[in-house]
Tab-separated table of C-alpha atoms (C1' of nucleotides) in Angstrom:
chain	number	residue	atom	x	y	z
A	1	MET	CA	25.532	-7.765	12.423
A	2	ALA	CA	25.591	-7.527	8.195
A	3	ALA	CA	28.684	-5.238	7.051
A	4	LEU	CA	27.538	-3.578	3.690
A	5	LYS	CA	29.854	-3.352	0.920
A	6	TYR	CA	30.085	-1.158	-1.637
A	7	SER	CA	28.056	-2.011	-5.043
A	8	ARG	CA	27.398	-0.015	-8.347
A	9	GLN	CA	23.736	-1.161	-8.703
A	10	ARG	CA	23.382	0.508	-5.164
A	11	GLU	CA	25.276	3.611	-5.761
A	12	ALA	CA	23.392	3.651	-9.541
A	13	ILE	CA	20.023	3.736	-7.672
A	14	TYR	CA	20.991	6.025	-5.372
A	15	ASN	CA	22.148	8.808	-7.768
A	16	ASN	CA	19.101	8.426	-10.141
A	17	LEU	CA	16.636	9.113	-6.778
A	18	GLN	CA	19.007	12.026	-6.159
A	19	HIS	CA	18.646	13.644	-9.654
A	20	ARG	CA	14.919	13.394	-10.082
A	21	LYS	CA	11.980	14.613	-8.310
A	22	ASP	CA	9.177	12.970	-9.566
A	23	HIS	CA	8.919	10.291	-6.507
A	24	PRO	CA	9.444	7.179	-9.025
A	25	THR	CA	8.096	3.433	-8.222
A	26	ALA	CA	10.747	0.542	-8.396
A	27	ASP	CA	9.754	0.002	-11.831
A	28	MET	CA	10.089	3.345	-13.365
A	29	ILE	CA	13.643	3.353	-11.387
A	30	PHE	CA	14.607	-0.083	-12.610
A	31	VAL	CA	13.241	1.046	-16.199
A	32	ASP	CA	15.962	4.121	-16.610
A	33	ILE	CA	18.732	2.329	-15.014
A	34	ARG	CA	18.232	-0.215	-17.241
A	35	LYS	CA	20.220	1.987	-19.652
A	36	GLU	CA	23.127	2.692	-17.462
A	37	PHE	CA	22.981	-1.229	-16.297
A	38	PRO	CA	21.515	-3.631	-19.299
A	39	ASN	CA	21.426	-6.784	-17.329
A	40	ILE	CA	20.015	-5.548	-13.587
A	41	SER	CA	17.484	-6.873	-12.499
A	42	LEU	CA	13.751	-5.816	-10.711
A	43	GLY	CA	14.686	-7.591	-7.532
A	44	THR	CA	17.807	-6.142	-6.777
A	45	VAL	CA	16.189	-2.503	-7.136
A	46	TYR	CA	13.742	-4.082	-4.714
A	47	ARG	CA	16.538	-4.674	-2.569
A	48	ASN	CA	18.419	-1.579	-3.003
A	49	LEU	CA	15.387	0.331	-2.486
A	50	SER	CA	14.658	-1.682	0.438
A	51	LEU	CA	17.886	-1.434	2.323
A	52	LEU	CA	18.917	2.677	1.871
A	53	SER	CA	15.301	2.978	3.065
A	54	ASP	CA	16.257	0.846	6.166
A	55	LEU	CA	19.356	2.842	6.515
A	56	GLY	CA	17.870	6.206	6.236
A	57	LYS	CA	19.063	7.500	2.966
A	58	ILE	CA	15.585	6.935	0.943
A	59	GLN	CA	12.238	7.799	1.937
A	60	LYS	CA	10.083	4.937	1.133
A	61	LEU	CA	6.109	6.516	0.111
A	62	THR	CA	3.187	4.568	0.239
A	63	ALA	CA	-0.168	5.798	-0.752
A	64	ASP	CA	-3.735	4.576	-1.771
A	65	GLY	CA	-4.348	2.452	-4.719
A	66	ILE	CA	-0.663	2.821	-6.071
A	67	ALA	CA	2.532	1.152	-6.062
A	68	ASP	CA	5.299	2.523	-3.197
A	69	ARG	CA	7.157	5.444	-4.225
A	70	PHE	CA	10.410	6.898	-3.071
A	71	ASP	CA	12.257	9.773	-2.423
A	72	GLY	CA	15.900	10.614	-2.297
A	73	ASN	CA	14.733	13.606	0.046
A	74	ILE	CA	14.673	12.828	3.344
A	75	LEU	CA	14.034	15.857	5.214
A	76	PRO	CA	10.366	15.835	6.917
A	77	HIS	CA	8.251	17.079	4.258
A	78	ASP	CA	4.588	16.252	2.929
A	79	HIS	CA	3.323	14.666	0.455
A	80	PHE	CA	0.380	15.287	-2.772
A	81	ILE	CA	-1.169	12.989	-5.428
A	82	CYS	CA	-3.352	14.054	-7.967
A	83	ARG	CA	-6.259	11.569	-8.647
A	84	GLU	CA	-6.497	13.006	-11.920
A	85	CYS	CA	-2.772	12.873	-13.752
A	86	GLY	CA	-1.152	10.506	-10.530
A	87	ALA	CA	1.631	12.447	-10.423
A	88	MET	CA	3.046	12.892	-5.924
A	89	MET	CA	4.750	16.159	-5.387
A	90	ASP	CA	6.361	17.601	-2.629
A	91	MET	CA	4.121	19.511	-0.046
A	92	ASP	CA	7.000	21.327	1.834
A	93	PHE	CA	5.076	24.231	3.350
A	94	VAL	CA	3.283	22.095	6.427
A	95	ASP	CA	4.804	22.691	9.473
A	96	THR	CA	4.460	18.715	10.275
A	97	GLU	CA	7.310	18.425	12.962
A	98	ARG	CA	4.986	20.936	15.002
A	99	PHE	CA	2.143	18.866	13.704
A	100	LYS	CA	4.117	15.652	14.964
A	101	GLU	CA	5.100	16.844	18.186
A	102	GLU	CA	1.628	17.974	19.178
A	103	ALA	CA	0.682	14.719	18.879
A	104	ALA	CA	3.741	12.784	20.670
A	105	SER	CA	2.783	15.343	23.457
A	106	ARG	CA	-0.579	13.899	24.417
A	107	PHE	CA	0.672	10.267	23.361
A	108	ASP	CA	1.726	7.826	25.995
A	109	GLY	CA	3.526	5.475	23.184
A	110	THR	CA	6.807	6.510	21.295
A	111	ILE	CA	6.158	8.247	17.718
A	112	GLU	CA	8.741	7.763	15.395
A	113	ARG	CA	7.571	8.775	12.503
A	114	CYS	CA	5.073	10.247	10.716
A	115	SER	CA	3.322	10.388	7.233
A	116	VAL	CA	1.418	12.965	5.685
A	117	ILE	CA	-0.730	12.660	2.467
A	118	PHE	CA	-2.988	14.869	0.482
A	119	TYR	CA	-5.352	13.621	-2.268
A	120	GLY	CA	-6.733	16.034	-4.791
A	121	ILE	CA	-6.315	17.717	-7.956
A	122	CYS	CA	-3.189	19.110	-8.557
A	123	PRO	CA	-2.700	23.118	-9.629
A	124	GLU	CA	-2.204	21.826	-13.458
A	125	CYS	CA	-5.088	19.800	-14.036
A	126	LYS	CA	-7.376	22.189	-11.985
A	127	ARG	CA	-6.046	24.777	-14.105
A	128	LYS	CA	-7.006	22.499	-17.319
A	129	ALA	CA	-10.317	21.528	-15.961
A	130	GLU	CA	-11.575	24.847	-15.692
A	131	ALA	CA	-10.409	25.842	-18.903
A	132	GLU	CA	-12.716	22.963	-20.448
A	133	ARG	CA	-15.198	24.229	-18.283
A	134	ALA	CA	-15.104	27.523	-19.513
A	135	GLN	CA	-16.216	26.241	-22.428
A	136	SER	CA	-18.449	23.169	-22.240
A	137	GLY	CA	-20.191	24.312	-18.599
A	138	ALA	CA	-19.750	20.807	-17.516
A	139	ASN	CA	-17.268	19.333	-14.668
A	140	ARG	CA	-15.431	16.493	-15.809
A	141	PHE	CA	-13.656	15.806	-12.279
A	142	ALA	CA	-17.178	15.449	-10.666
A	143	LYS	CA	-17.247	12.647	-8.775
A	144	PRO	CA	-20.256	9.864	-9.894
A	145	VAL	CA	-23.178	10.052	-7.996
A	146	LYS	CA	-24.885	6.432	-7.004
A	147	ILE	CA	-28.169	5.818	-5.907
A	148	THR	CA	-27.622	4.337	-2.377
A	149	PRO	CA	-29.985	2.509	-0.099
A	150	THR	CA	-28.815	2.928	3.430
A	151	VAL	CA	-25.801	0.721	3.099
B	1	MET	CA	-25.455	4.920	-13.464
B	2	ALA	CA	-25.784	1.974	-12.019
B	3	ALA	CA	-28.486	1.658	-9.742
B	4	LEU	CA	-27.332	-0.045	-5.921
B	5	LYS	CA	-29.291	-2.619	-4.866
B	6	TYR	CA	-29.910	-4.005	-1.267
B	7	SER	CA	-27.613	-7.192	-0.513
B	8	ARG	CA	-27.959	-8.849	3.093
B	9	GLN	CA	-24.052	-9.562	2.402
B	10	ARG	CA	-23.061	-5.936	2.048
B	11	GLU	CA	-24.910	-4.835	4.620
B	12	ALA	CA	-23.645	-7.514	7.410
B	13	ILE	CA	-19.982	-6.141	5.900
B	14	TYR	CA	-20.862	-2.886	6.932
B	15	ASN	CA	-22.261	-3.860	10.632
B	16	ASN	CA	-19.368	-5.564	11.372
B	17	LEU	CA	-17.094	-2.880	10.429
B	18	GLN	CA	-19.215	-0.552	12.813
B	19	HIS	CA	-18.956	-2.933	15.665
B	20	ARG	CA	-15.252	-3.467	16.064
B	21	LYS	CA	-12.469	-0.859	16.368
B	22	ASP	CA	-9.617	-3.111	15.432
B	23	HIS	CA	-9.461	-1.669	11.653
B	24	PRO	CA	-9.602	-5.032	10.440
B	25	THR	CA	-8.158	-5.481	6.863
B	26	ALA	CA	-10.703	-7.345	4.635
B	27	ASP	CA	-9.334	-10.825	5.271
B	28	MET	CA	-10.204	-10.169	8.605
B	29	ILE	CA	-13.763	-9.034	8.177
B	30	PHE	CA	-14.128	-12.349	5.608
B	31	VAL	CA	-12.977	-14.390	8.564
B	32	ASP	CA	-15.505	-12.848	10.838
B	33	ILE	CA	-17.986	-13.000	8.421
B	34	ARG	CA	-17.606	-16.356	7.405
B	35	LYS	CA	-19.319	-17.491	10.848
B	36	GLU	CA	-23.119	-15.168	9.399
B	37	PHE	CA	-22.353	-16.511	5.944
B	38	PRO	CA	-20.654	-19.964	5.650
B	39	ASN	CA	-20.525	-19.131	1.732
B	40	ILE	CA	-19.355	-15.818	1.448
B	41	SER	CA	-16.360	-15.238	-1.418
B	42	LEU	CA	-13.481	-12.890	0.024
B	43	GLY	CA	-14.189	-11.509	-4.033
B	44	THR	CA	-17.642	-10.357	-2.148
B	45	VAL	CA	-15.844	-8.801	0.478
B	46	TYR	CA	-13.551	-6.980	-1.244
B	47	ARG	CA	-15.845	-5.955	-3.347
B	48	ASN	CA	-18.226	-4.438	-1.185
B	49	LEU	CA	-15.620	-2.651	0.961
B	50	SER	CA	-14.601	-1.427	-2.139
B	51	LEU	CA	-18.210	-0.028	-3.070
B	52	LEU	CA	-18.049	1.437	0.451
B	53	SER	CA	-15.590	3.148	0.623
B	54	ASP	CA	-16.476	4.527	-3.099
B	55	LEU	CA	-19.812	5.747	-1.168
B	56	GLY	CA	-17.831	6.908	1.278
B	57	LYS	CA	-19.549	5.160	4.143
B	58	ILE	CA	-16.576	3.372	5.516
B	59	GLN	CA	-13.011	4.541	5.013
B	60	LYS	CA	-10.092	2.645	3.329
B	61	LEU	CA	-6.851	3.079	5.301
B	62	THR	CA	-3.537	3.021	2.886
B	63	ALA	CA	-0.348	2.381	5.837
B	64	ASP	CA	3.273	1.569	5.070
B	65	GLY	CA	3.901	-2.370	5.061
B	66	ILE	CA	0.823	-3.833	5.942
B	67	ALA	CA	-2.466	-4.811	3.986
B	68	ASP	CA	-5.371	-2.007	3.326
B	69	ARG	CA	-7.296	-1.473	6.799
B	70	PHE	CA	-10.574	-0.156	6.782
B	71	ASP	CA	-12.284	2.083	9.514
B	72	GLY	CA	-16.519	2.094	9.949
B	73	ASN	CA	-15.919	5.757	11.724
B	74	ILE	CA	-15.887	8.269	8.802
B	75	LEU	CA	-15.479	11.274	10.515
B	76	PRO	CA	-11.771	12.835	10.334
B	77	HIS	CA	-9.125	11.578	12.710
B	78	ASP	CA	-5.479	10.446	11.936
B	79	HIS	CA	-3.946	6.624	12.561
B	80	PHE	CA	-1.528	4.982	14.722
B	81	ILE	CA	0.429	1.987	13.876
B	82	CYS	CA	2.858	-0.146	16.367
B	83	ARG	CA	5.849	-1.295	15.068
B	84	GLU	CA	5.843	-3.875	17.546
B	85	CYS	CA	2.354	-5.312	17.988
B	86	GLY	CA	0.972	-4.523	14.628
B	87	ALA	CA	-2.053	-2.454	15.992
B	88	MET	CA	-3.728	0.236	14.601
B	89	MET	CA	-5.701	2.795	16.825
B	90	ASP	CA	-7.177	6.387	16.643
B	91	MET	CA	-5.397	9.472	17.139
B	92	ASP	CA	-8.455	11.330	17.299
B	93	PHE	CA	-7.042	14.159	19.749
B	94	VAL	CA	-5.150	16.170	16.750
B	95	ASP	CA	-6.712	18.976	15.066
B	96	THR	CA	-6.034	17.318	11.707
B	97	GLU	CA	-8.429	19.713	10.027
B	98	ARG	CA	-6.772	22.954	10.740
B	99	PHE	CA	-3.688	21.035	8.748
B	100	LYS	CA	-5.629	20.181	6.205
B	101	GLU	CA	-6.715	23.982	5.844
B	102	GLU	CA	-2.761	25.402	6.048
B	103	ALA	CA	-2.206	23.168	3.292
B	104	ALA	CA	-5.124	23.981	1.350
B	105	SER	CA	-4.543	27.907	1.832
B	106	ARG	CA	-1.204	27.635	0.404
B	107	PHE	CA	-1.744	25.257	-2.170
B	108	ASP	CA	-3.226	26.010	-6.160
B	109	GLY	CA	-4.533	22.917	-6.351
B	110	THR	CA	-7.668	20.754	-4.249
B	111	ILE	CA	-7.495	18.869	-1.563
B	112	GLU	CA	-9.762	16.620	-0.899
B	113	ARG	CA	-8.578	14.805	1.483
B	114	CYS	CA	-5.527	14.205	4.240
B	115	SER	CA	-3.694	11.305	5.309
B	116	VAL	CA	-2.191	10.874	8.670
B	117	ILE	CA	-0.678	8.077	10.032
B	118	PHE	CA	1.686	7.786	13.178
B	119	TYR	CA	4.652	5.191	13.496
B	120	GLY	CA	6.061	3.860	16.703
B	121	ILE	CA	5.774	1.988	19.679
B	122	CYS	CA	2.120	1.899	21.110
B	123	PRO	CA	1.646	2.563	25.017
B	124	GLU	CA	1.261	-0.980	26.316
B	125	CYS	CA	4.263	-2.317	24.072
B	126	LYS	CA	6.588	0.778	25.659
B	127	ARG	CA	5.010	0.002	29.024
B	128	LYS	CA	5.797	-3.724	28.340
B	129	ALA	CA	9.566	-2.776	27.200
B	130	GLU	CA	10.468	-0.559	29.921
B	131	ALA	CA	9.463	-3.716	32.626
B	132	GLU	CA	11.966	-5.654	30.646
B	133	ARG	CA	14.800	-3.417	30.700
B	134	ALA	CA	14.505	-2.513	34.435
B	135	GLN	CA	15.540	-6.022	34.889
B	136	SER	CA	17.918	-6.674	31.599
B	137	GLY	CA	18.948	-3.337	30.894
B	138	ALA	CA	18.323	-4.182	27.265
B	139	ASN	CA	16.616	-2.466	24.861
B	140	ARG	CA	14.933	-4.506	22.388
B	141	PHE	CA	13.543	-1.919	20.422
B	142	ALA	CA	16.942	-0.516	19.431
B	143	LYS	CA	17.100	-0.498	15.689
B	144	PRO	CA	20.225	-2.582	14.226
B	145	VAL	CA	22.905	-0.706	13.007
B	146	LYS	CA	24.881	-1.151	9.906
B	147	ILE	CA	28.980	-0.343	8.986
B	148	THR	CA	28.028	2.055	5.999
B	149	PRO	CA	29.926	3.350	3.205
B	150	THR	CA	28.602	6.474	1.569
B	151	VAL	CA	25.584	4.508	0.226
C	1	DT	C1'	-38.213	-9.403	-16.107
C	2	DT	C1'	-33.693	-6.882	-15.582
C	3	DG	C1'	-29.486	-5.535	-14.385
C	4	DG	C1'	-27.091	-5.680	-10.101
C	5	DG	C1'	-24.932	-9.285	-6.657
C	6	DT	C1'	-22.602	-13.482	-5.690
C	7	DG	C1'	-19.398	-17.280	-5.492
C	8	DC	C1'	-15.314	-19.572	-7.684
C	9	DA	C1'	-11.382	-19.487	-9.330
C	10	DA	C1'	-8.085	-17.339	-12.134
C	11	DA	C1'	-5.513	-13.489	-13.330
C	12	DT	C1'	-2.991	-9.378	-12.029
C	13	DC	C1'	0.145	-6.810	-9.604
C	14	DT	C1'	3.581	-6.036	-6.454
C	15	DT	C1'	6.811	-7.647	-3.719
C	16	DT	C1'	10.094	-10.898	-1.659
C	17	DT	C1'	12.905	-14.370	-2.089
C	18	DG	C1'	15.832	-18.703	-3.277
C	19	DC	C1'	19.855	-19.851	-5.679
C	20	DA	C1'	23.923	-20.702	-8.211
C	21	DG	C1'	27.032	-17.711	-9.530
C	22	DG	C1'	29.756	-12.565	-8.991
C	23	DT	C1'	32.524	-9.282	-6.631
C	24	DG	C1'	33.876	-6.386	-2.939
C	25	DT	C1'	37.515	-6.038	1.057
D	1	DA	C1'	38.777	-16.813	0.960
D	2	DC	C1'	34.557	-14.647	3.395
D	3	DA	C1'	30.580	-12.684	2.875
D	4	DC	C1'	27.641	-9.600	0.638
D	5	DC	C1'	25.957	-8.892	-3.871
D	6	DT	C1'	23.664	-9.993	-8.412
D	7	DG	C1'	20.750	-12.240	-12.055
D	8	DC	C1'	16.900	-15.085	-12.953
D	9	DA	C1'	12.957	-16.960	-12.093
D	10	DA	C1'	9.588	-19.054	-8.817
D	11	DA	C1'	6.645	-17.609	-4.842
D	12	DA	C1'	4.336	-15.147	-1.962
D	13	DG	C1'	0.710	-11.958	-0.713
D	14	DA	C1'	-2.905	-8.502	-1.912
D	15	DT	C1'	-6.619	-7.422	-4.472
D	16	DT	C1'	-9.366	-7.794	-9.011
D	17	DT	C1'	-11.895	-9.552	-12.318
D	18	DG	C1'	-14.090	-12.660	-16.029
D	19	DC	C1'	-18.181	-15.760	-15.896
D	20	DA	C1'	-22.598	-18.200	-14.712
D	21	DC	C1'	-26.164	-18.666	-11.354
D	22	DC	C1'	-29.189	-15.715	-8.103
D	23	DC	C1'	-31.925	-12.384	-6.440
D	24	DA	C1'	-33.906	-7.654	-5.286
D	25	DA	C1'	-36.310	-4.607	-7.500
DNA sequence: TTGGGTGCAAATCTTTTGCAGGTGT
DNA sequence: ACACCTGCAAAAGATTTGCACCCAA
């Protein structure tokens, strides 16, 4: 079994993640951390994020249509992604654990973890849209409609 | 607004998805459908899956560490992925709608959809593992342990 | 006829990996 | 000294896209 050694880069990556709450991508962390370590490589960032995630020190979040994001908060909680501004935010007021237990009690296999991601329009974008609509009457979040054959 | 035209390829892709329950990747569909359309290209499969998903005729499923999968069943239901065999299966006995409403009622933005994915060991792999363990005493699903510094 | 759809291949984006040299223990 | 870790760059994997031709409406 491989023994883990200390590395300044790994510590910096971990700390960077602890000090921000925007659920950054590997590249966002890379850009930020390069201020402190100008020579760090993106590969190192990926390697350490993957390692920290395997160790359970951070969380990797995979969602539809976007690059993986990382979260320094490992307490069980859910996430929301805004399809307007792309922001990912915490949704920690829903009891996911109860939900997970409910599933586990009726499932024959073993449930180890559960990912819950909500998609929609975030409070800020919704507010902006409502202000606009009050003026123009148009709804810029309306999904495009197509003329559709059966398939 | 673009008008949609019928295409045999799109119909075949849609039907292929309706007739299977293994939550295939784009490539799996491509391989299967090539029996009927030897000249179809992977790009066409991707384009149509994306289109059908936008139209709400099928569902795209994004999960950790695997290629996107597609589901012909658009009724709200959750999924489970086995980390041993990689199979993705339905978990439709949990009331996700209630869960989604619970979240929506306490959230200031608009929740449009919700993805719930469970990860663990599927019933079949669990059974096999238990049979093996009864003989050898070893647990092949034990996660590797590392000696860990603070970070 | 016209504009959407297709096949093909190249491009893009994200993430992983091989290698040679650096560093923690 | 011995692994582990890093930077660099190339590779890999998944998905998208430009283009010329084809086909449904």
